[in-house]
Amino acid sequence: MNKQCFTFILAASLTVGAAWAQVEKSAVKDDFKPSELNQPGQEYPQVNSQGYVRFRIKAPQADSVRVSLGLGGRGGTKLTKDPEGFFAGTTEGPMDEGFHYYHLNVDGGTFNDPGTLNYYGSIRWESGIEIPAHDQDFYQLKSVPHGHVQQILFPSKSTGTSRRAFVYTPAGYEKGNKRYPVLYLQHGWGEDETAWSNQGRANLIMDNLIADGKIEPFIIVMTYGMTNEVKMGKIREFKIEPFQTVLVDELIPYVDATFKTLASRDKRAMAGLSMGGMETRTITLNKPDVFGYYALLSGGVYSLEDLKDKTKPKLVFLSAGSKEKPDGVRNAATALKTAGYNSVSYVSEGTAHEFLTWRRSLYQMAPLLFK
Amino acid sequence: MNKQCFTFILAASLTVGAAWAQVEKSAVKDDFKPSELNQPGQEYPQVNSQGYVRFRIKAPQADSVRVSLGLGGRGGTKLTKDPEGFFAGTTEGPMDEGFHYYHLNVDGGTFNDPGTLNYYGSIRWESGIEIPAHDQDFYQLKSVPHGHVQQILFPSKSTGTSRRAFVYTPAGYEKGNKRYPVLYLQHGWGEDETAWSNQGRANLIMDNLIADGKIEPFIIVMTYGMTNEVKMGKIREFKIEPFQTVLVDELIPYVDATFKTLASRDKRAMAGLSMGGMETRTITLNKPDVFGYYALLSGGVYSLEDLKDKTKPKLVFLSAGSKEKPDGVRNAATALKTAGYNSVSYVSEGTAHEFLTWRRSLYQMAPLLFK
């Protein structure tokens, strides 16, 4: 395993997700609205049209409440107590468009914001907030036919457990005998099999692409990549074999036996974000006859050397956010293309190592699969 | 709508879920283990073999941390700070077996315990803890064939939205053309369509019943009963019509068109817990030709008067926890039985208005359906 595949993973802690400095403090617009991820009836947190976030937390006897969201290197956003016992405050600048994880520090302890829904990241359920993106239409819940997201529990002899996966089946899947290609789609470090549906909105992105006639329907399978058995700093110690066994020898046969799949290499893709990209890269190179399409989303690159003397992939898709130093992705795709591979790169403008990069990557990648 | 159906709902705030006083403080056993609902890697909260719960919360600069779980009327369990900055403490007595919601009060603010998973109740995501029950085998994840839990988004003209439901399809559903009866199963006030799978473990209860040959497989559909538009004290103002329209005119036709159902009254049941029982009672009485089987779980009773001059139900199932004054349920079932109805009551021993009562009720009810 070479070093290249870790580049984007380690970048996670370096990219801040904030688009500071364009707006003068005095020019903060007073059009704050409750975040669309708030729990029912909750007024805070709020987001304005520029991407500033305003928090309000009840803790009348607390001395200090901080929010991890904001200027990362300087400890996020410090809230100040008002006479009613609420700690309130606004980020110093606008946040990047899209989804962000965060949490509170209340008198030295880590808690979630009671105003918002929680999302699994950092090996815990974290608070989430959504800054409406200018291109958010593609991942919105619309009045179109919707696929289902099925929670399955599949038997795994190698781990001695019933393991969970989520399976997106496109609208109309239940009718007739049509069979579908399958994309195996992996989350990143600290996340799990819930990430692509919850934070990623993969099902809504697919529903919209299908309704718009931009892709032929396919199935997506999302399971836990066993990535979180190692701590952030020790990711190099991660061993791929246990997950590769679960995925290739247990999950794929279960899915092919249970769902109406096209069970061949040319109709099977693997993609992953961040550390899920590292998994994708390693497993596709170990098992070039199992998967025909490879995609790394902020998750490294393939070199010519990697692919030499192996069954040729039908597509290599590489993506990153523009704030992640995406030249590596662009250059790798160009090198592969020059050497005769079907390779495509995509750079998400104005985003960092976060979920809007990956939602957009799925949206760009889906029409290229299974051609 | 008569008053009877609210009895059990209002009891929710009165029943404490604690089995105090049998055990002397000095006799608290030191065999605490992490709760099975803890987030990955979290050591606290812990439960001992007697049902005591021990909490440990990091908040070094806080003045006060309380846990809502414990002696309800006296403000739960107060934790005390240790020299390392953790607030720790143990419930004064053992808790009832089964699942309990709780939350923390940190310096006057309401937060979840960062150690545990969250469950939707009280119109918010709450912390959850599980006291292993002596009969827990029936709701455990076992090495048996597992059904799927499908998230569906169904179109609703009456509300102008795509609405979410979860559909349990039994193991093997995908194969062949067999068609299945359907149980529509409602959550209680403050909860939503996630409750029966998460807190209730309905899918695991079904998997185990089917694997043991105790029931013929059927489908379960769980959707949001729109119960939380009214505040706890104003439940009498709840109007059933909007939900009845969604359920009967929109969801049932969608399910019958999408899944392999037996689409007739004699193969369709409705059940609900607490306020979901009230919904079940009202809707089954309004639509006696839509549902053939009725079940109220801690959710009131049917009188002879209610059922007079209506298509006769094939089953009336009434249940409650032994700590909920269950005589009303027993007496009502006896009166119906005497009058010639197929009526069955069930009382869950040692439980209150909580999820173990309802898990057991589903387990008792399932073999009686669709006969």
XYZ file of C-alpha atoms in Angstrom:
742
model
C 0.000 0.000 0.000
C 1.651 3.277 -0.974
C 1.433 6.640 0.694
C -0.581 8.349 -1.978
C -3.891 6.920 -0.883
C -3.716 8.608 2.501
C -3.225 12.122 1.219
C -6.853 13.082 1.210
C -7.735 11.297 4.393
C -5.179 13.253 6.378
C -6.345 16.427 4.701
C -9.636 16.054 6.550
C -8.304 17.695 9.673
C -6.595 20.447 7.721
C -9.455 21.752 5.599
C -11.729 23.979 7.539
C -14.931 24.185 5.568
C -15.184 27.936 6.054
C -15.272 30.555 3.320
C -14.063 33.457 5.421
C -13.206 37.024 4.746
C -15.295 37.967 1.717
C -17.912 39.633 3.910
C -17.371 42.533 6.307
C -18.764 41.929 9.803
C -21.063 44.923 9.365
C -22.494 43.367 6.221
C -23.907 40.227 7.886
C -27.445 39.967 6.527
C -30.259 39.597 9.025
C -32.129 36.912 7.096
C -31.385 33.949 9.375
C -33.710 30.938 9.129
C -33.785 27.645 11.070
C -31.428 25.072 9.530
C -33.255 22.452 7.481
C -31.647 19.756 9.662
C -33.179 21.055 12.893
C -35.232 18.719 15.050
C -39.006 19.310 14.833
C -40.011 22.706 16.183
C -36.450 23.870 16.931
C -35.652 27.482 15.987
C -31.861 27.171 16.355
C -29.296 26.812 14.851
C -30.072 29.249 12.037
C -28.345 29.973 8.727
C -28.424 33.198 6.700
C -28.249 33.652 2.949
C -24.502 34.270 3.127
C -23.764 31.044 5.019
C -23.261 32.481 8.503
C -24.552 30.227 11.283
C -26.167 31.485 14.472
C -26.403 29.266 17.549
C -28.539 29.529 20.686
C -28.139 27.019 23.497
C -29.960 26.989 26.831
C -27.592 26.404 29.745
C -28.364 29.065 32.371
C -25.816 27.969 34.986
C -22.972 27.168 32.576
C -19.798 29.259 32.464
C -18.803 28.564 28.871
C -20.320 27.171 25.679
C -18.276 26.829 22.495
C -19.245 25.432 19.093
C -16.677 23.424 17.131
C -17.957 24.932 13.872
C -16.169 28.060 12.740
C -12.508 28.966 12.548
C -11.121 25.503 13.233
C -7.645 26.514 14.310
C -8.947 28.990 16.835
C -11.419 26.761 18.651
C -14.590 27.337 16.699
C -17.234 29.849 17.786
C -17.455 31.091 21.373
C -20.999 31.875 22.503
C -21.949 34.522 25.033
C -24.662 34.266 27.669
C -27.714 36.466 27.433
C -29.884 37.511 30.407
C -32.373 34.703 29.692
C -29.736 32.007 30.247
C -29.132 31.208 26.583
C -25.659 31.118 25.075
C -25.787 32.709 21.627
C -23.390 33.637 18.876
C -22.679 33.689 15.163
C -19.762 32.256 13.212
C -17.104 34.882 12.435
C -17.538 34.258 8.732
C -19.716 32.336 6.274
C -19.379 28.555 6.140
C -18.858 26.602 2.941
C -22.021 25.435 1.214
C -23.277 21.979 2.154
C -23.231 19.710 5.177
C -21.003 20.145 8.239
C -20.557 18.098 11.394
C -20.131 19.925 14.705
C -20.546 19.619 18.437
C -20.660 21.773 21.545
C -18.206 22.167 24.381
C -20.244 22.926 27.502
C -18.059 23.661 30.527
C -15.365 21.348 29.214
C -17.639 18.463 28.185
C -18.565 17.407 24.624
C -22.301 17.384 23.837
C -24.504 17.673 20.786
C -26.609 20.721 19.998
C -30.128 19.778 21.160
C -31.515 21.793 18.250
C -30.283 19.622 15.384
C -30.378 16.086 14.070
C -27.376 13.855 14.611
C -25.175 12.176 12.004
C -22.591 9.466 12.514
C -19.066 10.870 12.045
C -15.868 10.907 14.141
C -16.933 7.497 15.564
C -19.889 9.169 17.296
C -23.243 10.723 16.497
C -22.503 14.405 15.857
C -24.673 17.456 15.314
C -25.245 18.371 11.682
C -25.980 21.603 9.864
C -26.741 22.324 6.226
C -25.731 25.511 4.402
C -28.024 25.625 1.339
C -25.865 25.247 -1.764
C -26.503 27.242 -4.940
C -26.852 23.899 -6.780
C -28.859 22.104 -4.047
C -31.637 21.164 -6.451
C -29.954 17.876 -7.395
C -30.119 16.445 -3.853
C -33.511 17.770 -2.749
C -36.571 15.665 -1.895
C -38.851 16.278 -4.862
C -42.186 15.068 -6.120
C -40.711 12.278 -8.272
C -40.931 8.494 -7.941
C -38.742 7.452 -5.001
C -36.603 4.375 -4.590
C -36.435 2.511 -1.300
C -33.529 2.274 1.126
C -33.584 -1.210 2.609
C -31.821 -2.099 5.828
C -30.545 -5.643 5.441
C -28.800 -7.890 7.970
C -26.531 -10.287 6.113
C -24.777 -13.318 7.578
C -20.997 -13.044 7.928
C -19.148 -16.225 8.828
C -15.762 -14.511 8.892
C -16.843 -12.172 11.702
C -19.441 -14.440 13.305
C -22.104 -11.728 13.128
C -25.159 -10.536 11.246
C -23.886 -7.339 9.632
C -25.920 -4.354 8.509
C -26.011 -2.801 5.060
C -28.363 -0.394 3.318
C -29.505 -1.136 -0.207
C -30.971 1.545 -2.470
C -33.387 0.009 -4.956
C -34.668 2.422 -7.635
C -38.355 3.326 -8.048
C -40.218 0.551 -9.830
C -37.700 -2.091 -8.743
C -40.521 -4.234 -7.324
C -42.283 -4.602 -10.679
C -41.264 -7.086 -13.330
C -38.062 -9.068 -13.734
C -35.635 -6.350 -14.818
C -32.154 -6.818 -13.335
C -29.877 -3.945 -12.288
C -26.153 -3.120 -12.040
C -24.794 -2.506 -8.518
C -22.562 0.190 -7.044
C -20.836 -0.636 -3.740
C -20.381 2.737 -2.051
C -18.191 3.283 1.012
C -18.221 5.967 3.729
C -15.139 7.604 5.257
C -13.228 7.201 8.505
C -15.344 7.850 11.601
C -18.549 7.222 9.647
C -20.587 4.097 8.994
C -23.168 2.581 6.640
C -25.703 5.317 7.467
C -23.561 8.144 6.037
C -24.342 7.976 2.333
C -28.138 8.033 2.843
C -28.205 10.546 5.700
C -25.398 13.029 5.107
C -24.919 12.046 1.460
C -28.564 11.911 0.329
C -27.514 9.241 -2.156
C -31.110 8.002 -2.532
C -32.453 11.461 -3.401
C -29.589 12.133 -5.834
C -30.424 8.843 -7.582
C -34.195 9.488 -7.564
C -33.620 12.867 -9.230
C -31.090 11.592 -11.788
C -33.456 8.774 -12.779
C -36.521 11.052 -12.930
C -34.589 13.460 -15.179
C -33.626 10.598 -17.503
C -29.911 11.257 -16.908
C -29.006 7.706 -15.883
C -30.181 4.145 -16.242
C -31.346 2.979 -12.792
C -28.931 0.957 -10.670
C -28.761 -0.442 -7.140
C -26.438 1.011 -4.463
C -25.157 -1.057 -1.522
C -23.653 0.683 1.506
C -22.077 -1.183 4.405
C -19.672 -0.500 7.235
C -16.058 -0.578 6.041
C -14.613 -1.516 9.445
C -12.547 1.638 9.107
C -12.984 2.801 12.661
C -11.149 0.022 14.416
C -8.066 2.218 14.123
C -7.640 5.694 15.526
C -7.148 8.687 13.209
C -3.394 8.918 13.724
C -2.885 5.181 13.201
C -4.701 4.730 9.906
C -1.569 3.231 8.364
C -2.121 0.236 10.651
C -5.486 -0.493 9.017
C -5.660 -3.982 7.477
C -7.928 -4.361 4.459
C -8.326 -8.147 4.544
C -11.175 -8.498 7.082
C -13.340 -5.983 5.218
C -12.394 -7.361 1.808
C -13.577 -10.792 2.962
C -16.875 -9.399 4.271
C -17.474 -7.412 1.097
C -16.342 -9.809 -1.619
C -17.014 -13.218 -0.076
C -20.116 -12.482 2.007
C -22.002 -9.299 1.092
C -21.757 -9.492 -2.704
C -22.973 -13.123 -2.832
C -25.841 -12.231 -0.441
C -26.853 -9.225 -2.540
C -26.666 -11.208 -5.790
C -28.767 -14.001 -4.255
C -31.374 -11.652 -2.751
C -31.777 -8.761 -5.171
C -32.388 -8.614 -8.914
C -28.789 -7.781 -9.820
C -26.692 -8.147 -12.937
C -24.017 -10.221 -11.240
C -20.944 -9.619 -13.365
C -17.796 -7.489 -13.265
C -19.042 -5.227 -16.043
C -22.163 -4.418 -14.054
C -20.473 -3.938 -10.671
C -18.768 -0.751 -9.464
C -16.983 0.242 -6.278
C -16.577 3.783 -4.980
C -15.641 5.336 -1.682
C -15.007 8.680 -0.073
C -11.827 9.523 1.851
C -10.755 6.360 3.717
C -13.510 4.537 1.813
C -11.584 5.565 -1.291
C -8.471 3.937 0.107
C -10.538 0.776 0.652
C -11.907 0.997 -2.869
C -8.471 1.443 -4.365
C -6.975 -1.512 -2.494
C -9.886 -3.898 -3.046
C -10.339 -3.088 -6.744
C -6.608 -3.658 -7.305
C -6.746 -6.917 -5.315
C -9.924 -8.066 -7.100
C -9.832 -6.625 -10.631
C -12.207 -9.316 -11.883
C -14.916 -8.473 -9.347
C -15.381 -4.769 -10.104
C -15.389 -3.063 -13.505
C -15.720 0.585 -12.418
C -13.555 2.333 -9.814
C -14.164 5.694 -8.135
C -12.168 7.487 -5.450
C -13.904 10.557 -3.985
C -11.338 12.642 -2.056
C -9.719 9.293 -1.559
C -6.477 9.195 -3.519
C -5.567 8.185 -7.062
C -4.521 5.202 -9.188
C -1.125 5.315 -10.897
C -0.259 3.618 -14.194
C 1.906 1.281 -12.153
C -1.121 0.289 -10.026
C -3.140 -0.807 -13.037
C -0.351 -2.461 -15.050
C -0.890 -6.102 -16.059
C -4.428 -6.164 -14.576
C -7.836 -6.560 -16.176
C -8.504 -3.063 -17.469
C -11.162 -1.080 -15.568
C -14.007 0.265 -17.681
C -13.832 3.592 -15.795
C -11.548 5.289 -13.288
C -13.300 8.275 -11.688
C -11.274 10.548 -9.407
C -12.642 13.573 -7.574
C -11.878 16.109 -4.848
C -13.014 19.463 -3.552
C -11.262 22.564 -4.905
C -10.061 23.275 -1.343
C -8.299 19.911 -1.143
C -5.406 20.661 -3.562
C -7.115 18.782 -6.371
C -4.187 18.858 -8.806
C -3.231 15.325 -7.814
C -6.615 14.076 -8.958
C -6.536 16.061 -12.210
C -3.000 14.975 -13.059
C -3.611 11.314 -12.285
C -6.721 11.229 -14.467
C -4.850 12.914 -17.323
C -1.980 10.437 -17.053
C -4.376 7.493 -17.140
C -6.286 8.954 -20.074
C -3.094 9.552 -22.041
C -2.202 5.894 -21.456
C -5.534 4.795 -22.910
C -7.703 4.358 -19.829
C -11.245 5.729 -19.584
C -10.432 8.110 -16.747
C -12.395 11.162 -15.617
C -11.616 13.707 -12.920
C -14.059 16.047 -11.226
C -13.323 18.974 -8.918
C -16.106 20.354 -6.729
C -15.814 24.143 -6.700
C -15.580 25.879 -3.331
C -15.789 22.800 -1.151
C -13.365 21.000 1.130
C -13.143 17.464 2.544
C -16.876 17.425 3.245
C -20.121 15.895 2.035
C -21.089 18.435 -0.613
C -17.922 17.382 -2.465
C -19.122 13.788 -2.330
C -22.784 14.448 -3.165
C -21.605 16.303 -6.258
C -19.113 13.544 -7.045
C -21.884 10.916 -6.957
C -24.010 13.136 -9.195
C -21.145 13.490 -11.706
C -20.092 9.853 -11.525
C -23.469 8.102 -11.785
C -24.065 8.887 -15.498
C -20.620 7.428 -16.360
C -21.217 4.030 -14.751
C -22.255 0.804 -16.473
C -21.873 2.146 -20.017
C -64.205 10.149 20.870
C -64.612 9.101 24.500
C -62.281 9.682 27.407
C -61.277 6.094 27.862
C -58.756 6.113 25.063
C -56.633 8.762 26.738
C -56.201 6.914 30.008
C -52.989 5.208 29.102
C -51.478 8.131 27.281
C -51.736 10.354 30.312
C -50.367 7.557 32.453
C -47.064 7.958 30.606
C -45.937 10.775 32.834
C -47.109 9.011 35.982
C -45.417 5.639 35.626
C -41.812 5.798 36.566
C -40.218 2.682 35.153
C -38.270 2.036 38.325
C -38.479 -1.078 40.475
C -37.243 0.491 43.681
C -36.773 -0.649 47.204
C -36.255 -4.397 46.914
C -32.497 -3.988 47.192
C -30.575 -2.453 50.072
C -28.047 0.176 49.012
C -25.267 -1.933 50.527
C -26.293 -4.845 48.338
C -25.662 -3.124 44.997
C -23.659 -5.677 43.017
C -20.414 -4.519 41.449
C -20.973 -6.241 38.101
C -21.658 -3.166 35.978
C -21.174 -3.505 32.216
C -21.506 -0.966 29.370
C -25.123 -0.686 28.190
C -25.736 -2.511 24.932
C -27.028 0.765 23.450
C -23.757 2.637 23.992
C -22.065 4.324 21.057
C -18.992 2.462 19.759
C -16.186 2.341 22.304
C -18.119 4.113 25.060
C -17.755 2.639 28.558
C -20.651 4.555 30.149
C -23.527 4.364 30.994
C -23.293 0.944 32.608
C -25.943 -1.457 33.938
C -25.537 -4.120 36.630
C -27.294 -7.458 36.931
C -29.886 -5.968 39.287
C -30.857 -3.151 36.909
C -28.991 -0.280 38.561
C -27.572 2.235 36.094
C -24.255 4.043 36.562
C -23.500 7.232 34.643
C -20.221 9.059 33.990
C -20.179 12.346 32.116
C -17.188 14.544 31.357
C -17.864 18.197 32.135
C -14.926 19.478 34.215
C -16.101 23.083 34.595
C -19.799 22.332 35.158
C -21.478 22.951 38.503
C -24.262 20.397 38.216
C -25.183 17.362 36.107
C -28.451 15.488 36.644
C -29.889 12.489 34.792
C -33.642 12.337 34.176
C -33.587 8.571 34.731
C -34.249 7.473 38.293
C -36.816 8.544 40.845
C -38.972 10.593 38.493
C -40.782 12.640 41.073
C -37.564 13.648 42.745
C -35.652 14.882 39.746
C -33.874 11.743 38.586
C -30.293 10.983 39.566
C -27.896 13.693 40.706
C -24.289 13.055 39.762
C -21.246 14.181 41.745
C -17.979 15.460 40.335
C -14.802 13.447 40.798
C -11.272 14.899 40.804
C -10.808 14.046 37.096
C -13.680 16.284 36.028
C -16.237 13.542 35.467
C -19.715 13.634 36.972
C -20.632 10.145 38.151
C -23.446 8.448 39.996
C -25.763 5.467 40.200
C -29.550 5.310 40.263
C -30.916 4.991 43.806
C -32.623 1.746 42.879
C -32.883 -0.767 40.041
C -34.737 0.256 36.881
C -37.470 -1.830 35.277
C -36.291 -4.295 32.653
C -36.276 -3.059 29.073
C -35.756 0.220 27.232
C -35.859 3.679 28.826
C -35.515 7.172 27.401
C -33.521 9.751 29.356
C -31.530 12.937 29.060
C -29.088 15.049 31.031
C -29.465 18.406 32.691
C -26.064 20.131 32.515
C -26.026 23.452 34.360
C -29.691 24.003 33.559
C -29.572 22.941 29.893
C -30.981 19.738 28.360
C -28.459 17.561 26.519
C -28.088 13.925 25.565
C -25.611 11.573 27.190
C -22.694 11.461 24.716
C -22.182 7.805 25.672
C -25.396 6.362 24.243
C -27.378 6.092 21.044
C -30.369 8.386 20.555
C -34.007 7.432 20.018
C -36.866 9.633 18.902
C -39.285 10.259 21.804
C -40.752 13.374 23.474
C -40.601 15.094 20.049
C -36.804 14.980 20.158
C -33.935 12.522 19.878
C -33.342 11.279 23.434
C -30.678 9.122 25.035
C -31.619 5.462 25.412
C -30.602 2.714 27.798
C -31.461 -0.966 27.889
C -31.839 -3.023 31.083
C -31.473 -6.655 29.944
C -34.806 -8.408 30.515
C -35.032 -11.990 31.801
C -36.972 -12.839 28.622
C -34.832 -10.768 26.218
C -34.189 -13.731 23.947
C -37.273 -13.017 21.841
C -36.039 -9.592 20.667
C -32.327 -10.339 20.249
C -30.391 -10.253 16.978
C -29.774 -13.949 16.293
C -28.257 -16.062 13.582
C -31.563 -16.621 11.743
C -32.760 -15.408 8.336
C -33.475 -11.686 8.610
C -36.193 -9.642 6.969
C -35.487 -6.190 5.561
C -36.690 -2.831 6.862
C -37.328 -0.631 3.848
C -37.521 3.134 4.053
C -40.138 4.239 1.536
C -41.188 7.758 0.523
C -44.811 7.670 -0.571
C -46.701 10.465 -2.329
C -49.372 12.223 -0.256
C -51.669 14.576 -2.129
C -53.587 15.541 1.014
C -50.458 16.953 2.666
C -48.572 17.923 -0.490
C -45.486 15.975 0.604
C -43.517 12.795 0.102
C -43.996 11.036 3.439
C -41.745 8.440 5.031
C -42.708 4.975 6.191
C -40.738 1.862 7.090
C -41.836 -1.479 5.729
C -40.700 -4.762 7.277
C -40.619 -7.516 4.656
C -39.933 -11.008 6.041
C -36.893 -13.094 5.055
C -37.403 -14.663 1.638
C -39.919 -12.001 0.587
C -37.900 -11.318 -2.580
C -38.257 -14.874 -3.902
C -41.341 -16.111 -5.726
C -44.823 -14.678 -5.942
C -46.155 -15.379 -2.454
C -48.335 -12.553 -1.116
C -48.454 -11.480 2.545
C -50.911 -9.986 5.050
C -50.037 -6.522 6.409
C -49.988 -5.056 9.920
C -50.091 -1.243 10.162
C -48.278 -0.474 13.419
C -48.294 2.939 15.088
C -45.896 4.601 17.546
C -46.890 6.750 20.534
C -46.992 10.477 21.240
C -43.602 12.170 20.929
C -42.291 9.336 18.765
C -42.264 8.771 15.010
C -42.003 6.081 12.348
C -38.522 5.067 13.551
C -39.737 3.917 16.994
C -40.982 0.392 16.304
C -37.766 -0.692 14.560
C -35.325 1.114 16.853
C -36.807 1.056 20.349
C -39.309 -1.681 19.552
C -37.074 -4.102 17.617
C -40.154 -5.151 15.682
C -38.034 -6.606 12.861
C -36.000 -8.816 15.207
C -39.138 -9.978 17.053
C -40.640 -10.973 13.707
C -37.430 -12.643 12.453
C -37.316 -14.774 15.612
C -41.029 -15.666 15.594
C -40.799 -16.723 11.958
C -37.549 -18.688 12.464
C -39.171 -20.527 15.396
C -42.182 -21.418 13.248
C -44.524 -19.587 15.627
C -46.164 -17.386 12.999
C -46.863 -17.224 9.301
C -44.772 -14.354 7.873
C -46.451 -10.978 7.351
C -45.449 -7.452 6.384
C -45.398 -4.565 8.892
C -45.832 -0.924 7.830
C -44.853 1.879 10.207
C -45.441 5.537 9.457
C -45.672 8.808 11.355
C -49.110 9.222 12.946
C -48.973 13.038 12.959
C -49.477 12.739 16.711
C -46.962 15.379 17.677
C -48.665 18.391 16.190
C -50.317 18.800 19.586
C -48.545 19.303 22.892
C -48.805 16.703 25.644
C -51.420 18.599 27.674
C -53.578 19.330 24.616
C -53.916 15.827 23.224
C -57.702 16.105 23.342
C -57.411 18.668 20.554
C -55.871 16.072 18.215
C -57.888 15.569 15.021
C -57.723 12.113 13.459
C -58.899 13.041 9.957
C -55.606 14.206 8.412
C -53.797 11.037 9.490
C -56.731 8.792 8.570
C -56.628 10.235 5.050
C -52.870 9.687 4.745
C -53.123 6.137 6.052
C -56.272 4.849 4.376
C -56.384 6.832 1.132
C -52.666 7.230 0.388
C -50.356 4.822 2.233
C -52.447 1.640 2.003
C -53.011 2.002 -1.767
C -49.282 2.710 -2.248
C -48.277 -0.336 -0.202
C -50.774 -2.576 -1.991
C -49.531 -1.333 -5.372
C -45.836 -1.670 -4.494
C -45.513 -4.724 -2.260
C -46.773 -8.297 -2.599
C -49.680 -7.870 -0.193
C -52.966 -9.667 0.342
C -55.069 -6.554 -0.112
C -58.238 -7.338 1.792
C -59.772 -6.556 5.171
C -59.233 -10.099 6.427
C -55.513 -9.817 5.737
C -55.024 -6.304 7.127
C -54.487 -5.395 10.787
C -53.965 -2.155 12.652
C -52.236 -1.794 16.012
C -50.756 1.075 17.978
C -49.131 1.849 21.284
C -50.352 4.585 23.635
C -51.561 7.488 21.469
C -51.060 5.194 18.451
C -53.649 2.963 20.147
C -56.043 5.866 20.261
C -55.451 6.363 16.536
C -55.974 2.671 15.907
C -59.199 2.613 17.886
C -60.669 5.631 16.094
C -59.609 4.622 12.594
C -60.701 0.981 12.903
C -64.106 2.136 14.168
C -64.370 4.689 11.345
C -63.206 2.165 8.715
C -64.385 -1.276 9.856
C -64.218 -2.608 6.306
C -60.555 -1.691 5.866
C -59.053 -3.526 8.862
C -59.995 -6.964 10.185
C -57.748 -7.118 13.271
C -57.487 -4.435 15.976
C -54.865 -4.101 18.700
C -54.397 -1.417 21.348
C -51.109 -1.636 23.279
C -51.335 0.518 26.416
C -53.721 2.497 24.292
C -57.222 2.110 25.661
C -60.040 -0.373 25.041
C -63.069 -1.035 22.846
C -66.504 -1.211 24.483
C -69.440 -3.293 23.250
C -71.080 -0.018 22.343
C -68.108 0.914 20.131
C -68.408 -2.248 18.052
C -72.210 -2.462 17.833
C -73.740 -2.592 14.330
C -70.314 -2.685 12.659
C -68.567 -5.355 10.610
C -67.277 -7.687 13.307
C -63.485 -7.606 13.846
C -61.731 -10.957 13.582
C -59.626 -10.119 16.655
C -59.523 -7.464 19.354
C -56.190 -7.564 21.205
C -55.755 -5.331 24.285
C -52.597 -5.086 26.358
C -50.869 -3.071 29.065
C -48.001 -3.271 31.524
C -48.767 -4.573 35.023
C -47.714 -1.171 36.394
C -50.350 0.620 34.296
C -53.443 -0.537 36.228
C -54.215 -3.183 33.625
C -57.648 -4.176 34.987
C -59.347 -1.973 32.392
C -57.747 -4.005 29.622
C -58.568 -7.361 31.256
C -62.174 -6.396 31.968
C -62.805 -4.991 28.506
C -61.448 -8.132 26.823
C -63.588 -10.325 29.063
C -66.722 -8.287 28.304
C -66.079 -8.553 24.561
C -65.378 -12.263 24.795
C -68.583 -12.881 26.742
C -70.469 -11.042 24.011
C -69.018 -13.347 21.357
C -66.020 -11.398 20.080
C -62.591 -12.972 19.596
C -60.913 -10.793 22.214
C -57.619 -11.398 23.995
C -55.912 -9.410 26.725
C -52.258 -9.517 27.688
C -50.528 -7.973 30.700
C -46.749 -7.541 30.677
C -45.448 -8.397 34.141
C -43.294 -5.830 35.929
C -43.347 -3.174 33.221
C -44.871 0.281 32.925
C -45.787 2.554 29.992
C -42.562 1.680 28.200
C -41.213 -0.269 25.251
C -40.717 -3.665 26.890
C -44.492 -3.743 27.394
C -44.935 -3.150 23.680
C -42.225 -5.524 22.467
C -43.875 -8.254 24.515
C -47.299 -7.216 23.259
C -46.173 -7.554 19.638
C -44.691 -10.957 20.459
C -47.978 -12.107 22.032
C -50.197 -10.565 19.359
C -48.387 -11.675 16.192
C -49.378 -15.375 16.418
C -53.064 -14.370 16.760
C -53.206 -12.300 13.563
C -54.510 -13.374 10.166
C -55.964 -16.676 11.378
